Amino acid sequence: MSNFQETLEEFFVENLDYEFIGQELPTPELDGNENILNYSKEYHGNGLDIIVVECSDRIVEFQKKLIKSEKTHFPNAHFLFVSNNGKVFDLYNNATSKKLKKITYDEIGRNTRLFKEKLQLFEVSNASDSTELQINAEKAFDTSDKITKKFFDKFKKIHTKLQKAIGGIDDEKDKSWYASVMMNRIMFIYFLQKHYVIQDNSDFLLQKFDEVNANGKDYYKEFLLPLFFYGFARRDGHPEKEKFVAQYGSIRYLNGGLFYPHHLEKKYTIANPKKELYNEPALQTKISIDAKLIREILEFLNGYTWYLDNRPMKEDTDINPDVLGYIFEKYINQKELGAYYTKEDITEYISKNTIIPFIFDKMNENGFKAPDPNPLITSNEDVIGAIGDYIDSIDDFNEVKFLYKDVLLELSVLDPSVGSGAFLFAALNILLPIYQKTVFKLKEFDKTKNDSWLDTTLNTIKKHPEEYFLTKQIILNNLYGVDIVEEATEICKLRLFLQLASHLPDIKSIEPLPDIDFNIYAGNSLVGGLSWDDIEYNYKSLFNKDGEAIDPKVLKEKIEQLTDLKQQYRSVQQDDDNEEELNKLKDSISFLDTHVNNEIDLDIDNPFHWFIDFNSIINKGGFDVIIGNPPYVEYSKVKKTANYEVVGYATIKSANLYAYFNERSIKLLNKTNGRLGFIEPISLICTKRMLPAQNNLLNNSESLWISCFAERPSKLFTGADLSLVIILNKIGNHKNLYSTRYLKWSSENREELFDSINYIEVSSLKKEYSIPKISTVYALNILEKINKQRNQISNYTVNNSKFYLVYRNAGGRYYKIILPFEPKFYINGEEKTSSTYKKIYFKDEKTRDAICALMNSTLFFWYWIVYSDTWHMVNNDILPFSIDLNQNLIDKLGMLHKELLMDFDSHAEEIEEFRNKGKDLIKYKKFYARNSKKVIDKIDYLLGNHFNLTSQETEFIINYDIEYRDTKE
């Protein structure tokens, strides 16, 4: 019996109460069945079968094909595919389910987390009958969106109540922000309560409410704030904490910026407070919160079970940290801020293809022989596996020391529109196993190397749970973020704290949390200074808020002093034993930071001065890696609603915030080996106004990879009909430009989407403002053959004539219908013309008909997809198409044109429908191009011959996107 078989039997039989069957089944007769090594019904429990299919290779399409062919034989089965010698498991939901889903254990791809936890839902003894077992098992494949949405809907209501009930704050924005601060603190405590971390009490906050209320005290001012500022933020022995403990019992020291007095608590304080029980100034606050509402909040949160890991949520009352990200992403107005929830496959793809290549480049630059990362990106190879193999192969102590000390601990990863931290979490998940492998390799030299740095490093790590310690190192040393929405930064920090806590082997042994207030900032990434020279040149700001002239020399000295204090603070945090020094440093930093920022008066909202707050990183050359999903918002809209103006941008005419984020990020990027990865609208690579943004990218890229994604039939962002691109940039002078085809996929194939990315070099095929969307040699050859033609469609057009063709300027994702007449439509019997139709004029009828046939071809449709924004059709997409028309070709295309029009007409449908809430009766003729594909194919065969396409190239065009174009749109 193999190791994986022993593991499966132990798990299903001993842990989940299944009966071992071990019945061999006949190999299904389908293409690719030679991949099957063993096929058997292995386990049975309460009416549910587990079919195990051992395969030599992991081929997802083959897995689905097998389930489809076998599901009638095994209607109550779940299929478990085992591949790569038992290192990869793919378990599918019930074979007869409408939509196939799977969970995966992938030891090779490091995707192993929570697989066993999800399988716990298959436990036989937890279900009374087969129906309940099927229901439980199906939850293992659930993304928990419904449960999360239910919680969010309730959370939103309670947050709104809290915001309205906060007294002492007049500004509504501040009230909303403070409501989030309070909810975050309380929710963090709930995550700890569930694990009995606080006084061994899973109901700590609500029980203390009753106790405090019974004594006639103010729960907010006399219990919650002291709990935060002294209970959690001070060590035992501190006089103010001892007062609190004497009243309410022992509280574990947690540190962390989450429980320090918040900026708003300091802002809204009483000018001349009376002597109170505690000396903390923030406790002398104007802010008040009604006790009844706090109790309502506690009772609401008490109705949930709080898990620190991201296990599947079995019940409507289960909550995990992922919910917090969802809350923020849903709580903001997506359309207004141009922000969309970024799923894990996107954040992982971008993070691993920027962070790992940077590490490889850094090692190679310093004389070590790491893999060249650029070919790995281009061929879409497993970069995670590559760095694992590289670290395993290191046999030089100096190499592994440099990797840990000078690369990993110094690496800076920024998200300039951080939101709730999705990209930073992806970066953390990429970096943690790299840290772990590197530390493991360092330990191999422990007994053979007499090195004081090694001894100190390993001894420090030994003092802590290793995974927790390394996670803390990454959060403190590597991850940085800025966001214009203050509440976003609060959620981001909270989620990082929870992520850190989740890496403890025993949450009851929780160590003090780091303060990451100097990693995650609230501010406007697009305005403010990159340097003092930037302030002087772009903002002409030479005076402070009091109207006094600024002495740049004095200000620079203060900035350097602030930078030194932050470095000291970060260093002291690594040990976190000296609380008094930490608090003094924090107070000094806060005072000096406020003073320095106030020195520069730009008269705009929330400017973020990079050279002040991230001065040490800027002085080292900039951020090593910048990743994210910048907002997609028209600048014209921002100018109407916001009190700021972007200045000094070369991309100003591109007129969208994402273009400005690109430019600013490139300026912030380390100019030696910096890597950038963003997901943005497809307009970046194919619209005229984005030419400045394109040039900015290309001129600052040694290599630039662009992958292109459709919005149909499935989309990357739920609720956003956007075609998108992912850009991966290595900083430098323009050398190589790579792109992919315009990727389409169905929702059930999303899991394989990023594995299907294939790049090809396209520098020679870029047009004025359009980068082609192709990924095969066939496509490249076809474009080159088209471009060899001397004439373009523009050579055959005239300004006006009676011979014209008509096209719609938008719509038609799978076909474009071009006609030699303008289709009629009627509103309440009156003939109308449509503004969506555009015309191109020709000197004679035969030329018009030939071009009309050409533009209805799949070849032209493919060409339009390659260079356009895939939705709008404009003259600039049409006229540059190259073709040399001769009389023979004109005649043949003319004949096919007539045949096509007849076929269009034979399949057309007269439509009558009411619109405008039933007020208007619309009549028009609807054409269905897909029903005329056979005639269109004739045109393409003719064009293939004209352009000297090979038979394979012609078939490539004929069958372009056939799986989508052959189905109803």
mmCIF file of C-alpha atoms in Angstrom, residues 130-407:
data_model
loop_
_atom_site.group_PDB
_atom_site.id
_atom_site.type_symbol
_atom_site.label_atom_id
_atom_site.label_comp_id
_atom_site.label_asym_id
_atom_site.label_seq_id
_atom_site.Cartn_x
_atom_site.Cartn_y
_atom_site.Cartn_z
ATOM 1 C CA SER A 130 -27.525 10.576 3.782
ATOM 2 C CA THR A 131 -29.317 13.817 2.890
ATOM 3 C CA GLU A 132 -27.777 15.699 5.794
ATOM 4 C CA LEU A 133 -24.356 14.226 4.975
ATOM 5 C CA GLN A 134 -24.644 15.448 1.373
ATOM 6 C CA ILE A 135 -25.641 18.908 2.598
ATOM 7 C CA ASN A 136 -22.703 19.019 5.025
ATOM 8 C CA ALA A 137 -20.250 17.783 2.393
ATOM 9 C CA GLU A 138 -21.411 20.381 -0.122
ATOM 10 C CA LYS A 139 -20.447 23.116 2.368
ATOM 11 C CA ALA A 140 -16.800 22.089 1.966
ATOM 12 C CA PHE A 141 -16.936 23.508 -1.559
ATOM 13 C CA ASP A 142 -18.822 26.649 -0.602
ATOM 14 C CA THR A 143 -16.999 29.968 -0.800
ATOM 15 C CA SER A 144 -19.156 31.117 2.111
ATOM 16 C CA ASP A 145 -20.343 34.193 0.219
ATOM 17 C CA LYS A 146 -23.919 33.836 1.472
ATOM 18 C CA ILE A 147 -22.878 33.583 5.110
ATOM 19 C CA THR A 148 -20.512 36.510 4.710
ATOM 20 C CA LYS A 149 -23.165 38.652 3.038
ATOM 21 C CA LYS A 150 -25.641 37.958 5.842
ATOM 22 C CA PHE A 151 -23.094 39.059 8.413
ATOM 23 C CA PHE A 152 -22.188 42.125 6.348
ATOM 24 C CA ASP A 153 -25.830 43.224 6.045
ATOM 25 C CA LYS A 154 -26.210 43.088 9.823
ATOM 26 C CA PHE A 155 -22.791 44.648 10.408
ATOM 27 C CA LYS A 156 -23.664 47.580 8.151
ATOM 28 C CA LYS A 157 -26.823 48.331 10.139
ATOM 29 C CA ILE A 158 -25.041 48.175 13.491
ATOM 30 C CA HIS A 159 -22.161 50.306 12.162
ATOM 31 C CA THR A 160 -24.625 52.960 10.982
ATOM 32 C CA LYS A 161 -26.340 52.953 14.408
ATOM 33 C CA LEU A 162 -22.992 53.344 16.139
ATOM 34 C CA GLN A 163 -21.950 56.192 13.862
ATOM 35 C CA LYS A 164 -25.159 58.098 14.610
ATOM 36 C CA ALA A 165 -24.868 57.445 18.335
ATOM 37 C CA ILE A 166 -21.301 58.716 18.798
ATOM 38 C CA GLY A 167 -21.305 61.966 20.753
ATOM 39 C CA GLY A 168 -18.579 64.592 20.929
ATOM 40 C CA ILE A 169 -17.600 64.377 17.248
ATOM 41 C CA ASP A 170 -19.216 66.789 14.822
ATOM 42 C CA ASP A 171 -17.559 65.724 11.581
ATOM 43 C CA GLU A 172 -19.509 62.830 9.966
ATOM 44 C CA LYS A 173 -16.384 61.459 8.295
ATOM 45 C CA ASP A 174 -14.614 61.293 11.643
ATOM 46 C CA LYS A 175 -17.681 59.681 13.235
ATOM 47 C CA SER A 176 -17.722 56.955 10.591
ATOM 48 C CA TRP A 177 -13.982 56.446 11.008
ATOM 49 C CA TYR A 178 -14.256 56.193 14.793
ATOM 50 C CA ALA A 179 -17.171 53.771 14.524
ATOM 51 C CA SER A 180 -14.842 51.517 12.504
ATOM 52 C CA VAL A 181 -12.042 51.928 15.055
ATOM 53 C CA MET A 182 -14.342 50.780 17.856
ATOM 54 C CA MET A 183 -15.860 47.901 15.889
ATOM 55 C CA ASN A 184 -12.392 46.672 14.911
ATOM 56 C CA ARG A 185 -11.130 46.686 18.484
ATOM 57 C CA ILE A 186 -14.190 44.881 19.763
ATOM 58 C CA MET A 187 -14.148 42.293 16.941
ATOM 59 C CA PHE A 188 -10.484 41.545 17.618
ATOM 60 C CA ILE A 189 -11.353 40.845 21.236
ATOM 61 C CA TYR A 190 -14.124 38.517 20.074
ATOM 62 C CA PHE A 191 -11.635 36.503 18.043
ATOM 63 C CA LEU A 192 -9.543 36.129 21.227
ATOM 64 C CA GLN A 193 -12.525 35.421 23.484
ATOM 65 C CA LYS A 194 -13.535 32.417 21.419
ATOM 66 C CA HIS A 195 -10.193 30.816 22.314
ATOM 67 C CA TYR A 196 -10.457 31.702 26.045
ATOM 68 C CA VAL A 197 -7.440 34.022 25.818
ATOM 69 C CA ILE A 198 -8.958 36.673 28.118
ATOM 70 C CA GLN A 199 -9.460 35.461 31.712
ATOM 71 C CA ASP A 200 -10.453 32.007 30.330
ATOM 72 C CA ASN A 201 -13.792 33.571 29.476
ATOM 73 C CA SER A 202 -15.452 33.177 26.069
ATOM 74 C CA ASP A 203 -18.059 35.818 27.041
ATOM 75 C CA PHE A 204 -15.713 38.366 28.585
ATOM 76 C CA LEU A 205 -17.008 41.661 27.141
ATOM 77 C CA LEU A 206 -20.698 41.006 27.719
ATOM 78 C CA GLN A 207 -20.180 39.721 31.271
ATOM 79 C CA LYS A 208 -18.067 42.763 32.123
ATOM 80 C CA PHE A 209 -20.789 44.988 30.689
ATOM 81 C CA ASP A 210 -23.264 43.675 33.246
ATOM 82 C CA GLU A 211 -20.708 44.092 36.027
ATOM 83 C CA VAL A 212 -19.787 47.671 35.070
ATOM 84 C CA ASN A 213 -23.404 48.652 34.459
ATOM 85 C CA ALA A 214 -24.450 47.259 37.831
ATOM 86 C CA ASN A 215 -21.897 49.541 39.491
ATOM 87 C CA GLY A 216 -23.377 52.579 37.733
ATOM 88 C CA LYS A 217 -20.273 53.263 35.647
ATOM 89 C CA ASP A 218 -19.866 54.403 32.034
ATOM 90 C CA TYR A 219 -18.924 51.219 30.115
ATOM 91 C CA TYR A 220 -17.262 53.138 27.276
ATOM 92 C CA LYS A 221 -15.188 55.650 29.289
ATOM 93 C CA GLU A 222 -14.616 53.734 32.504
ATOM 94 C CA PHE A 223 -14.124 50.227 31.147
ATOM 95 C CA LEU A 224 -13.533 49.942 27.381
ATOM 96 C CA LEU A 225 -11.014 52.777 26.974
ATOM 97 C CA PRO A 226 -8.987 51.756 30.072
ATOM 98 C CA LEU A 227 -9.150 48.140 28.832
ATOM 99 C CA PHE A 228 -7.652 49.222 25.510
ATOM 100 C CA PHE A 229 -5.060 51.773 26.731
ATOM 101 C CA TYR A 230 -3.941 50.028 29.925
ATOM 102 C CA GLY A 231 -5.246 46.472 29.967
ATOM 103 C CA PHE A 232 -3.911 45.504 26.545
ATOM 104 C CA ALA A 233 -1.376 48.281 25.826
ATOM 105 C CA ARG A 234 0.623 48.183 29.092
ATOM 106 C CA ARG A 235 2.693 45.473 30.739
ATOM 107 C CA ASP A 236 1.992 44.162 34.227
ATOM 108 C CA GLY A 237 3.520 46.418 36.826
ATOM 109 C CA HIS A 238 2.597 49.660 35.109
ATOM 110 C CA PRO A 239 0.777 51.738 37.790
ATOM 111 C CA GLU A 240 -2.199 52.582 35.593
ATOM 112 C CA LYS A 241 -2.578 48.954 34.517
ATOM 113 C CA GLU A 242 -2.438 47.808 38.147
ATOM 114 C CA LYS A 243 -5.389 50.101 38.917
ATOM 115 C CA PHE A 244 -7.363 48.483 36.100
ATOM 116 C CA VAL A 245 -6.391 44.930 37.092
ATOM 117 C CA ALA A 246 -7.379 45.591 40.706
ATOM 118 C CA GLN A 247 -10.888 46.410 39.495
ATOM 119 C CA TYR A 248 -11.451 44.007 36.605
ATOM 120 C CA GLY A 249 -8.911 41.201 36.819
ATOM 121 C CA SER A 250 -5.744 40.274 34.970
ATOM 122 C CA ILE A 251 -5.467 41.231 31.275
ATOM 123 C CA ARG A 252 -2.803 39.929 28.890
ATOM 124 C CA TYR A 253 -0.435 42.533 27.418
ATOM 125 C CA LEU A 254 -0.943 42.710 23.642
ATOM 126 C CA ASN A 255 0.808 45.944 22.580
ATOM 127 C CA GLY A 256 -0.054 46.744 18.949
ATOM 128 C CA GLY A 257 -1.259 50.022 17.493
ATOM 129 C CA LEU A 258 -4.808 48.698 17.679
ATOM 130 C CA PHE A 259 -5.027 49.465 21.424
ATOM 131 C CA TYR A 260 -2.982 52.651 21.630
ATOM 132 C CA PRO A 261 -4.952 55.902 21.873
ATOM 133 C CA HIS A 262 -6.168 56.653 18.385
ATOM 134 C CA HIS A 263 -5.606 59.888 16.497
ATOM 135 C CA LEU A 264 -9.326 60.718 16.846
ATOM 136 C CA GLU A 265 -9.316 60.074 20.591
ATOM 137 C CA LYS A 266 -6.477 62.544 20.921
ATOM 138 C CA LYS A 267 -8.163 65.025 18.588
ATOM 139 C CA TYR A 268 -11.435 65.174 20.531
ATOM 140 C CA THR A 269 -10.237 65.733 24.104
ATOM 141 C CA ILE A 270 -11.523 68.020 26.844
ATOM 142 C CA ALA A 271 -9.417 71.173 27.079
ATOM 143 C CA ASN A 272 -9.278 71.282 30.909
ATOM 144 C CA PRO A 273 -10.147 67.825 32.197
ATOM 145 C CA LYS A 274 -10.914 67.092 35.825
ATOM 146 C CA LYS A 275 -8.660 64.709 37.742
ATOM 147 C CA GLU A 276 -9.813 61.206 36.846
ATOM 148 C CA LEU A 277 -8.901 57.661 37.829
ATOM 149 C CA TYR A 278 -6.452 57.354 34.931
ATOM 150 C CA ASN A 279 -3.850 59.825 33.640
ATOM 151 C CA GLU A 280 -3.992 58.977 29.915
ATOM 152 C CA PRO A 281 -4.994 62.242 28.117
ATOM 153 C CA ALA A 282 -7.064 60.328 25.561
ATOM 154 C CA LEU A 283 -9.283 59.151 28.425
ATOM 155 C CA GLN A 284 -10.302 62.758 28.992
ATOM 156 C CA THR A 285 -12.250 62.655 25.767
ATOM 157 C CA LYS A 286 -15.304 64.487 24.511
ATOM 158 C CA ILE A 287 -16.398 61.308 22.757
ATOM 159 C CA SER A 288 -19.296 59.389 24.252
ATOM 160 C CA ILE A 289 -21.189 56.238 23.267
ATOM 161 C CA ASP A 290 -24.523 55.201 24.746
ATOM 162 C CA ALA A 291 -24.233 52.050 26.873
ATOM 163 C CA LYS A 292 -27.455 50.532 25.463
ATOM 164 C CA LEU A 293 -26.035 50.647 21.947
ATOM 165 C CA ILE A 294 -22.758 49.066 23.097
ATOM 166 C CA ARG A 295 -24.751 46.234 24.644
ATOM 167 C CA GLU A 296 -26.650 45.813 21.352
ATOM 168 C CA ILE A 297 -23.313 45.568 19.527
ATOM 169 C CA LEU A 298 -21.997 42.976 21.997
ATOM 170 C CA GLU A 299 -25.167 40.892 21.742
ATOM 171 C CA PHE A 300 -24.961 41.054 17.942
ATOM 172 C CA LEU A 301 -21.329 39.842 17.935
ATOM 173 C CA ASN A 302 -22.072 37.295 20.667
ATOM 174 C CA GLY A 303 -24.319 35.478 18.233
ATOM 175 C CA TYR A 304 -21.304 34.385 16.154
ATOM 176 C CA THR A 305 -18.480 31.895 16.562
ATOM 177 C CA TRP A 306 -15.125 33.506 15.772
ATOM 178 C CA TYR A 307 -12.386 31.433 14.110
ATOM 179 C CA LEU A 308 -8.858 32.739 13.571
ATOM 180 C CA ASP A 309 -8.171 30.511 10.561
ATOM 181 C CA ASN A 310 -10.040 30.628 7.268
ATOM 182 C CA ARG A 311 -11.818 27.299 7.605
ATOM 183 C CA PRO A 312 -15.057 26.769 5.682
ATOM 184 C CA MET A 313 -17.971 28.232 7.601
ATOM 185 C CA LYS A 314 -20.335 25.376 8.425
ATOM 186 C CA GLU A 315 -23.019 27.506 10.017
ATOM 187 C CA ASP A 316 -24.523 30.947 9.436
ATOM 188 C CA THR A 317 -22.944 31.990 12.737
ATOM 189 C CA ASP A 318 -19.323 31.105 11.867
ATOM 190 C CA ILE A 319 -16.974 34.041 11.200
ATOM 191 C CA ASN A 320 -13.349 34.040 10.034
ATOM 192 C CA PRO A 321 -10.872 36.873 9.279
ATOM 193 C CA ASP A 322 -11.656 36.838 5.556
ATOM 194 C CA VAL A 323 -15.035 38.313 6.419
ATOM 195 C CA LEU A 324 -13.349 41.538 7.500
ATOM 196 C CA GLY A 325 -11.867 42.060 4.046
ATOM 197 C CA TYR A 326 -15.267 41.469 2.510
ATOM 198 C CA ILE A 327 -16.844 43.970 4.931
ATOM 199 C CA PHE A 328 -14.551 46.764 3.844
ATOM 200 C CA GLU A 329 -14.751 45.982 0.145
ATOM 201 C CA LYS A 330 -18.568 46.021 0.325
ATOM 202 C CA TYR A 331 -18.834 48.936 2.744
ATOM 203 C CA ILE A 332 -17.221 51.465 0.448
ATOM 204 C CA ASN A 333 -19.001 52.748 -2.648
ATOM 205 C CA GLN A 334 -17.270 50.717 -5.357
ATOM 206 C CA LYS A 335 -18.324 52.773 -8.349
ATOM 207 C CA GLU A 336 -17.503 56.070 -6.692
ATOM 208 C CA LEU A 337 -14.036 55.028 -5.550
ATOM 209 C CA GLY A 338 -13.281 52.748 -8.494
ATOM 210 C CA ALA A 339 -12.402 49.928 -6.078
ATOM 211 C CA TYR A 340 -13.234 46.274 -6.647
ATOM 212 C CA TYR A 341 -12.753 43.186 -4.511
ATOM 213 C CA THR A 342 -9.611 41.440 -5.763
ATOM 214 C CA LYS A 343 -9.764 37.654 -5.503
ATOM 215 C CA GLU A 344 -6.895 35.552 -4.228
ATOM 216 C CA ASP A 345 -5.905 34.089 -7.599
ATOM 217 C CA ILE A 346 -5.222 37.607 -8.904
ATOM 218 C CA THR A 347 -3.294 38.784 -5.853
ATOM 219 C CA GLU A 348 -1.246 35.574 -5.777
ATOM 220 C CA TYR A 349 -0.371 35.718 -9.482
ATOM 221 C CA ILE A 350 0.793 39.328 -9.255
ATOM 222 C CA SER A 351 2.617 38.916 -5.945
ATOM 223 C CA LYS A 352 4.569 35.791 -6.807
ATOM 224 C CA ASN A 353 5.605 37.183 -10.220
ATOM 225 C CA THR A 354 7.000 40.384 -8.719
ATOM 226 C CA ILE A 355 8.377 39.431 -5.290
ATOM 227 C CA ILE A 356 10.172 36.224 -6.271
ATOM 228 C CA PRO A 357 11.731 37.707 -9.441
ATOM 229 C CA PHE A 358 13.023 40.622 -7.346
ATOM 230 C CA ILE A 359 14.658 38.179 -4.925
ATOM 231 C CA PHE A 360 16.287 36.278 -7.798
ATOM 232 C CA ASP A 361 17.534 39.523 -9.385
ATOM 233 C CA LYS A 362 18.986 40.693 -6.078
ATOM 234 C CA MET A 363 20.852 37.450 -5.575
ATOM 235 C CA ASN A 364 22.202 37.433 -9.143
ATOM 236 C CA GLU A 365 23.249 41.080 -8.897
ATOM 237 C CA ASN A 366 25.423 40.190 -5.913
ATOM 238 C CA GLY A 367 27.259 37.342 -7.582
ATOM 239 C CA PHE A 368 25.113 34.378 -6.569
ATOM 240 C CA LYS A 369 23.711 32.008 -9.166
ATOM 241 C CA ALA A 370 19.937 32.156 -8.826
ATOM 242 C CA PRO A 371 17.571 31.419 -11.745
ATOM 243 C CA ASP A 372 16.907 34.155 -14.299
ATOM 244 C CA PRO A 373 13.299 35.113 -13.399
ATOM 245 C CA ASN A 374 12.253 36.750 -16.674
ATOM 246 C CA PRO A 375 12.007 33.513 -18.701
ATOM 247 C CA LEU A 376 10.061 31.971 -15.803
ATOM 248 C CA ILE A 377 7.440 34.726 -16.072
ATOM 249 C CA THR A 378 7.303 34.541 -19.862
ATOM 250 C CA SER A 379 6.765 30.778 -19.869
ATOM 251 C CA ASN A 380 4.428 31.014 -16.837
ATOM 252 C CA GLU A 381 6.460 28.496 -14.891
ATOM 253 C CA ASP A 382 6.125 27.718 -11.201
ATOM 254 C CA VAL A 383 8.157 30.533 -9.639
ATOM 255 C CA ILE A 384 7.199 29.390 -6.130
ATOM 256 C CA GLY A 385 8.612 25.944 -6.841
ATOM 257 C CA ALA A 386 11.663 27.562 -8.470
ATOM 258 C CA ILE A 387 12.622 29.572 -5.389
ATOM 259 C CA GLY A 388 12.024 26.552 -3.165
ATOM 260 C CA ASP A 389 14.358 24.474 -5.315
ATOM 261 C CA TYR A 390 16.899 27.300 -5.360
ATOM 262 C CA ILE A 391 16.999 27.617 -1.565
ATOM 263 C CA ASP A 392 17.253 23.834 -1.210
ATOM 264 C CA SER A 393 20.267 23.857 -3.533
ATOM 265 C CA ILE A 394 22.267 26.500 -1.613
ATOM 266 C CA ASP A 395 25.405 25.037 -0.012
ATOM 267 C CA ASP A 396 27.243 28.308 0.668
ATOM 268 C CA PHE A 397 26.664 29.913 4.072
ATOM 269 C CA ASN A 398 27.406 33.406 2.769
ATOM 270 C CA GLU A 399 24.729 32.957 0.115
ATOM 271 C CA VAL A 400 21.966 31.938 2.517
ATOM 272 C CA LYS A 401 23.072 34.607 5.009
ATOM 273 C CA PHE A 402 22.852 37.270 2.315
ATOM 274 C CA LEU A 403 19.424 35.972 1.272
ATOM 275 C CA TYR A 404 18.028 36.261 4.796
ATOM 276 C CA LYS A 405 19.882 39.307 6.130
ATOM 277 C CA ASP A 406 20.263 41.538 3.077
ATOM 278 C CA VAL A 407 17.384 40.492 0.837
#
